[in-house]
Short mmCIF file of C-alpha atoms and ligand atoms in Angstrom, two decimals:
data_model
loop_
_atom_site.label_atom_id
_atom_site.label_comp_id
_atom_site.label_asym_id
_atom_site.label_seq_id
_atom_site.Cartn_x
_atom_site.Cartn_y
_atom_site.Cartn_z
CA UNK W 1 -34.36 -1.33 92.74
CA UNK W 2 -32.71 0.57 95.67
CA UNK W 3 -33.10 3.76 97.15
CA UNK W 4 -36.52 4.44 95.29
CA UNK W 5 -38.09 6.09 98.45
CA UNK W 6 -40.84 7.92 96.72
CA UNK W 7 -41.35 6.54 93.26
CA UNK W 8 -41.68 2.87 94.22
CA UNK W 9 -45.10 1.35 93.83
CA UNK W 10 -44.52 0.08 97.51
CA UNK W 11 -43.71 3.53 98.82
CA UNK W 12 -47.32 4.37 97.78
CA UNK W 13 -49.16 1.65 99.12
CA UNK W 14 -49.66 -0.21 96.04
CA UNK W 15 -51.86 2.65 94.75
CA UNK W 16 -51.49 4.67 91.55
CA UNK W 17 -50.62 8.32 91.20
CA UNK W 18 -53.59 10.34 89.26
CA UNK W 19 -52.52 13.96 88.02
CA UNK W 20 -55.25 16.36 87.63
CA UNK W 21 -54.70 19.23 85.05
CA UNK W 22 -57.84 21.05 84.38
CA UNK W 23 -60.44 18.45 83.38
CA UNK W 24 -57.88 15.89 82.50
CA UNK W 25 -56.93 12.94 84.71
CA UNK W 26 -53.63 11.42 84.01
CA UNK W 27 -53.36 8.00 85.35
CA UNK W 28 -57.00 7.25 84.83
CA UNK W 29 -58.09 8.31 81.39
CA UNK W 30 -56.08 7.44 78.33
CA UNK W 31 -54.64 11.16 77.73
CA UNK W 32 -53.89 12.31 74.21
CA UNK W 33 -51.28 15.34 74.15
CA UNK W 34 -50.97 16.52 70.53
CA UNK W 35 -49.43 19.88 69.08
CA UNK W 36 -46.32 21.08 67.01
CA UNK W 37 -42.93 20.15 67.90
CA UNK W 38 -42.27 23.89 68.23
CA UNK W 39 -44.33 26.81 68.29
CA UNK W 40 -43.22 28.62 65.17
CA UNK W 41 -46.03 31.28 64.65
CA UNK W 42 -49.25 32.10 66.12
CA UNK W 43 -51.33 31.04 62.88
CA UNK W 44 -49.36 27.90 63.07
CA UNK W 45 -50.03 27.11 66.47
CA UNK W 46 -53.69 27.91 66.67
CA UNK W 47 -54.52 26.38 63.57
CA UNK W 48 -53.04 22.91 64.86
CA UNK W 49 -54.48 23.56 68.18
CA UNK W 50 -58.05 23.85 66.73
CA UNK W 51 -57.47 20.65 64.75
CA UNK W 52 -56.27 18.48 67.31
CA UNK W 53 -58.75 19.58 69.62
CA UNK W 54 -61.49 18.86 66.95
CA UNK W 55 -60.17 15.14 66.67
CA UNK W 56 -60.54 14.85 70.55
CA UNK W 57 -56.92 15.46 71.88
CA UNK W 58 -56.95 16.40 75.63
CA UNK W 59 -53.93 18.55 75.92
CA UNK W 60 -51.71 20.82 73.63
CA UNK W 61 -48.03 20.45 73.33
CA UNK W 62 -45.66 22.86 71.81
CA UNK W 63 -41.83 23.90 72.07
CA UNK W 64 -41.15 27.28 72.97
CA UNK W 65 -37.48 26.25 74.02
CA UNK W 66 -36.03 23.82 71.80
CA UNK W 67 -33.06 21.73 72.75
CA UNK W 68 -31.35 21.27 69.35
CA UNK W 69 -28.48 19.02 68.26
CA UNK W 70 -26.88 21.99 66.10
CA UNK W 71 -26.68 25.51 67.64
CA UNK W 72 -27.54 26.71 64.24
CA UNK W 73 -31.13 25.06 64.12
CA UNK W 74 -34.13 27.02 65.20
CA UNK W 75 -34.13 27.27 68.86
CA UNK W 76 -37.67 28.22 69.54
CA UNK W 77 -39.46 31.52 70.07
CA UNK W 78 -38.96 31.72 73.78
CA UNK W 79 -41.51 33.97 75.77
CA UNK W 80 -43.29 34.92 72.43
CA UNK W 81 -43.96 31.25 71.73
CA UNK W 82 -45.10 30.87 75.45
CA UNK W 83 -47.82 33.93 74.73
CA UNK W 84 -49.08 32.17 71.58
CA UNK W 85 -49.54 28.80 73.55
CA UNK W 86 -51.45 30.85 76.13
CA UNK W 87 -53.56 32.14 73.33
CA UNK W 88 -54.06 28.69 72.06
CA UNK W 89 -55.38 27.70 75.45
CA UNK W 90 -57.82 30.65 75.59
CA UNK W 91 -59.27 29.63 71.90
CA UNK W 92 -59.22 25.96 72.70
CA UNK W 93 -59.48 25.28 76.46
CA UNK W 94 -56.67 22.51 76.08
CA UNK W 95 -53.98 22.70 78.81
CA UNK W 96 -50.61 23.41 77.57
CA UNK W 97 -47.45 21.20 78.00
CA UNK W 98 -44.23 22.88 77.25
CA UNK W 99 -40.44 22.23 77.67
CA UNK W 100 -38.45 24.12 80.07
CA UNK W 101 -34.55 23.75 79.62
CA UNK W 102 -32.99 26.37 82.10
CA UNK W 103 -33.44 26.30 85.80
CA UNK W 104 -33.47 30.08 85.85
CA UNK W 105 -36.81 30.01 83.71
CA UNK W 106 -38.67 27.26 85.47
CA UNK W 107 -40.89 29.82 87.89
CA UNK W 108 -41.93 32.36 85.14
CA UNK W 109 -42.74 29.51 82.61
CA UNK W 110 -45.10 28.24 84.91
CA UNK W 111 -47.25 31.32 84.47
CA UNK W 112 -47.56 29.97 80.87
CA UNK W 113 -47.49 26.11 81.11
CA UNK W 114 -49.90 23.81 82.68
CA UNK W 115 -47.30 20.93 82.68
CA UNK W 116 -43.61 21.43 82.45
CA UNK W 117 -41.78 18.97 80.39
CA UNK W 118 -38.25 17.90 80.85
CA UNK W 119 -36.53 16.62 77.63
CA UNK W 120 -34.51 13.53 77.06
CA UNK W 121 -31.33 15.56 76.79
CA UNK W 122 -31.88 17.35 80.06
CA UNK W 123 -33.06 14.20 82.33
CA UNK W 124 -29.80 14.37 84.32
CA UNK W 125 -29.65 18.15 84.67
CA UNK W 126 -30.06 17.70 88.42
CA UNK W 127 -30.40 21.56 89.13
CA UNK W 128 -33.17 21.58 86.89
CA UNK W 129 -34.85 18.54 88.23
CA UNK W 130 -34.66 20.33 91.81
CA UNK W 131 -36.13 23.43 90.30
CA UNK W 132 -39.21 21.75 88.97
CA UNK W 133 -39.42 19.86 92.13
CA UNK W 134 -40.26 23.15 93.79
CA UNK W 135 -43.20 24.33 91.69
CA UNK W 136 -46.75 23.29 91.63
CA UNK W 137 -46.97 22.20 87.97
CA UNK W 138 -46.98 18.50 86.97
CA UNK W 139 -43.83 17.65 85.17
CA UNK W 140 -43.57 15.31 82.07
CA UNK W 141 -40.38 13.77 82.50
CA UNK W 142 -39.03 12.12 79.39
CA UNK W 143 -36.89 8.88 79.32
CA UNK W 144 -33.09 9.81 78.48
CA UNK W 145 -31.79 8.56 75.62
CA UNK W 146 -29.70 6.09 77.05
CA UNK W 147 -31.54 5.87 80.54
CA UNK W 148 -32.03 2.66 82.28
CA UNK W 149 -35.27 2.39 84.11
CA UNK W 150 -33.45 2.68 87.33
CA UNK W 151 -31.70 5.89 86.16
CA UNK W 152 -34.81 7.39 84.92
CA UNK W 153 -36.88 6.61 88.24
CA UNK W 154 -34.00 8.26 89.92
CA UNK W 155 -34.41 11.58 87.93
CA UNK W 156 -38.01 11.31 89.29
CA UNK W 157 -37.16 10.90 92.64
CA UNK W 158 -35.28 14.04 92.47
CA UNK W 159 -38.48 15.97 91.61
CA UNK W 160 -40.57 14.19 94.23
CA UNK W 161 -37.87 14.61 96.91
CA UNK W 162 -38.38 18.24 96.39
CA UNK W 163 -41.99 18.23 97.19
CA UNK W 164 -43.48 18.00 93.73
CA UNK W 165 -45.34 14.83 93.80
CA UNK W 166 -46.65 14.95 90.25
CA UNK W 167 -44.54 13.24 87.69
CA UNK W 168 -45.63 11.93 84.41
CA UNK W 169 -43.06 9.66 82.93
CA UNK W 170 -42.85 9.54 79.03
CA UNK W 171 -40.83 6.81 76.99
CA UNK W 172 -39.67 8.41 73.93
CA UNK W 173 -37.28 5.74 72.55
CA UNK W 174 -33.81 4.98 73.29
CA UNK W 175 -30.49 4.80 71.16
CA UNK W 176 -29.80 1.31 69.73
CA UNK W 177 -27.95 -0.02 66.70
CA UNK W 178 -31.25 0.42 64.71
CA UNK W 179 -31.07 3.43 62.40
CA UNK W 180 -34.38 2.92 60.22
CA UNK W 181 -36.23 4.57 63.00
CA UNK W 182 -35.00 7.40 65.01
CA UNK W 183 -34.87 5.80 68.16
CA UNK W 184 -36.16 2.45 69.38
CA UNK W 185 -39.45 2.83 71.09
CA UNK W 186 -39.20 0.54 74.14
CA UNK W 187 -42.93 -0.37 74.83
CA UNK W 188 -41.81 -3.19 77.30
CA UNK W 189 -40.86 -0.18 79.75
CA UNK W 190 -44.70 0.53 80.06
CA UNK W 191 -45.69 -2.54 82.01
CA UNK W 192 -42.29 -2.73 83.67
CA UNK W 193 -42.67 0.79 85.21
CA UNK W 194 -46.33 -0.52 86.28
CA UNK W 195 -44.90 -2.98 88.24
CA UNK W 196 -42.35 -1.13 89.98
CA UNK W 197 -43.69 2.52 90.31
CA UNK W 198 -47.03 4.58 91.12
CA UNK W 199 -46.41 7.09 88.60
CA UNK W 200 -48.32 7.37 85.59
CA UNK W 201 -46.33 6.72 82.11
CA UNK W 202 -47.24 7.84 78.59
CA UNK W 203 -45.79 7.21 75.12
CA UNK W 204 -44.19 9.38 72.68
CA UNK W 205 -44.34 7.57 69.15
CA UNK W 206 -43.34 10.57 67.49
CA UNK W 207 -39.70 11.04 68.82
CA UNK W 208 -39.63 7.20 69.45
CA UNK W 209 -39.82 6.33 65.78
CA UNK W 210 -39.33 9.51 63.87
CA UNK W 211 -41.30 8.14 61.01
CA UNK W 212 -44.83 9.19 60.12
CA UNK W 213 -45.78 5.59 58.90
CA UNK W 214 -44.77 4.09 62.30
CA UNK W 215 -46.39 6.52 64.62
CA UNK W 216 -49.93 5.13 64.31
CA UNK W 217 -49.40 1.35 65.01
CA UNK W 218 -47.03 2.19 67.86
CA UNK W 219 -49.48 4.39 69.33
CA UNK W 220 -52.21 1.77 69.28
CA UNK W 221 -49.61 -0.54 70.66
CA UNK W 222 -48.97 1.83 73.49
CA UNK W 223 -52.61 1.69 74.30
CA UNK W 224 -52.78 -2.06 74.16
CA UNK W 225 -49.68 -2.42 76.53
CA UNK W 226 -51.55 -0.09 79.27
CA UNK W 227 -49.88 3.32 78.73
CA UNK W 228 -51.65 6.05 80.37
CA UNK W 229 -51.64 8.28 77.27
CA UNK W 230 -49.62 9.17 74.26
CA UNK W 231 -47.77 12.54 73.04
CA UNK W 232 -47.97 13.23 69.21
CA UNK W 233 -46.46 15.97 66.94
CA UNK W 234 -48.98 17.30 64.93
CA UNK W 235 -48.43 20.11 62.28
CA UNK W 236 -51.09 21.87 60.22
CA UNK W 237 -48.63 21.59 57.06
CA UNK W 238 -45.70 19.32 57.96
CA UNK W 239 -43.81 20.18 54.73
CA UNK W 240 -43.34 23.63 56.35
CA UNK W 241 -42.41 22.43 59.84
CA UNK W 242 -39.18 24.28 61.01
CA UNK W 243 -38.35 21.26 63.37
CA UNK W 244 -39.10 17.36 63.03
CA UNK W 245 -40.90 17.49 59.64
CA UNK W 246 -40.44 13.75 58.94
CA UNK W 247 -42.66 12.68 62.14
CA UNK W 248 -44.95 15.68 61.97
CA UNK W 249 -48.52 14.13 61.36
CA UNK W 250 -51.21 16.12 59.42
CA UNK W 251 -54.34 16.80 61.08
CA UNK W 252 -56.50 14.56 59.17
CA UNK W 253 -54.10 11.49 59.76
CA UNK W 254 -54.27 12.31 63.37
CA UNK W 255 -58.04 12.53 63.33
CA UNK W 256 -58.06 8.97 61.67
CA UNK W 257 -55.73 7.77 64.40
CA UNK W 258 -57.97 8.86 67.10
CA UNK W 259 -60.82 7.06 65.52
CA UNK W 260 -58.77 3.60 65.92
CA UNK W 261 -57.45 4.48 69.20
CA UNK W 262 -61.23 4.72 70.32
CA UNK W 263 -62.25 1.42 68.59
CA UNK W 264 -59.16 -0.21 70.32
CA UNK W 265 -60.38 1.47 73.73
CA UNK W 266 -63.83 -0.13 73.36
CA UNK W 267 -62.35 -3.37 72.36
CA UNK W 268 -60.21 -3.55 75.64
CA UNK W 269 -63.16 -2.49 77.67
CA UNK W 270 -64.81 -5.36 76.22
CA UNK W 271 -62.32 -7.66 77.08
CA UNK W 272 -61.96 -6.40 80.81
CA UNK W 273 -65.61 -6.48 81.12
CA UNK W 274 -65.54 -10.19 80.14
CA UNK W 275 -62.80 -10.85 82.67
CA UNK W 276 -64.71 -9.23 85.38
CA UNK W 277 -67.71 -11.13 84.66
CA UNK W 278 -66.01 -14.45 84.69
CA UNK W 279 -64.27 -13.40 87.83
CA UNK W 280 -67.59 -12.94 89.52
CA UNK W 281 -69.19 -16.11 88.10
CA UNK W 282 -66.28 -18.06 89.40
CA UNK W 283 -66.58 -16.57 92.73
CA UNK W 284 -70.44 -17.35 92.99
CA UNK W 285 -69.84 -20.88 91.74
CA UNK W 286 -66.33 -21.97 93.20
C1 PEP F 301 -39.74 17.31 72.30
O1 PEP F 301 -40.92 16.72 72.85
O2 PEP F 301 -40.27 18.31 71.82
C2 PEP F 301 -38.56 16.69 72.36
C3 PEP F 301 -37.41 17.49 72.10
O3 PEP F 301 -38.33 15.39 72.90
P1 PEP F 301 -37.26 14.67 73.30
O4 PEP F 301 -36.75 15.36 74.36
O5 PEP F 301 -37.87 13.45 73.73
O6 PEP F 301 -36.33 14.36 72.33
MN1 MN F 302 -40.06 17.24 68.26
#
């Protein structure tokens, strides 16, 4: 891939970027970001935040600016939503990830957000990318609905070129001929990103599948292929969700999935340990 001056693995001496947000290390730990699709009210956000924290999530997500397909759909609470997220952070200690959609909002949204999300629909909004490149908040850069890996990394390149080195890539599914799932979650992109870039990559199985029943297996699969984390939509009462209710995970299902992720992590650590042991035995007795 040409012209990846700052995002390629080679450009970073084959080391990997680790991004620290409060006590969370993205690129080192497996990070779970969870919370509602959109901030609907203080009660909904704080209830959900408490539940995901209890289950072991590391960060809180929630949209205050919602880029919706229809102009008549709920567009988010804006500033009021950001203030609710700030309160949810005070109550739970969870750092906040929230989307920014307009370059004019970037600097003041930073006062409320720990991580700025760029949505799939805005990935080639180059003035927005340049603006988030100038601030000191990490950027969660979703893959565009039809982006190739090269196009996506070029979008990250825009951010890094402005000075902000802290970009987290997020695979959120791409559009294919399949309609059973909302998008096609491309997990092959995870090891592919690891092959060519030093940036951490997380997976969004909520938007990637759009189906509650498919989110847990794809979250486990994301961990198995080496993703640095997942981002999951959780709602304390999914039938009432104003946005993306079919993929909203109830808190008890989320808690069950977190237990399975912990077990998988332990299995993977065991396998890695066996590999390490074999390697050192082989080097002692060649
Ligand atoms: C979201 O995470 O709230 C969202 C709208 O996702 P995407 O941009 O991936 O569709
Ligand atoms: Mn959503």
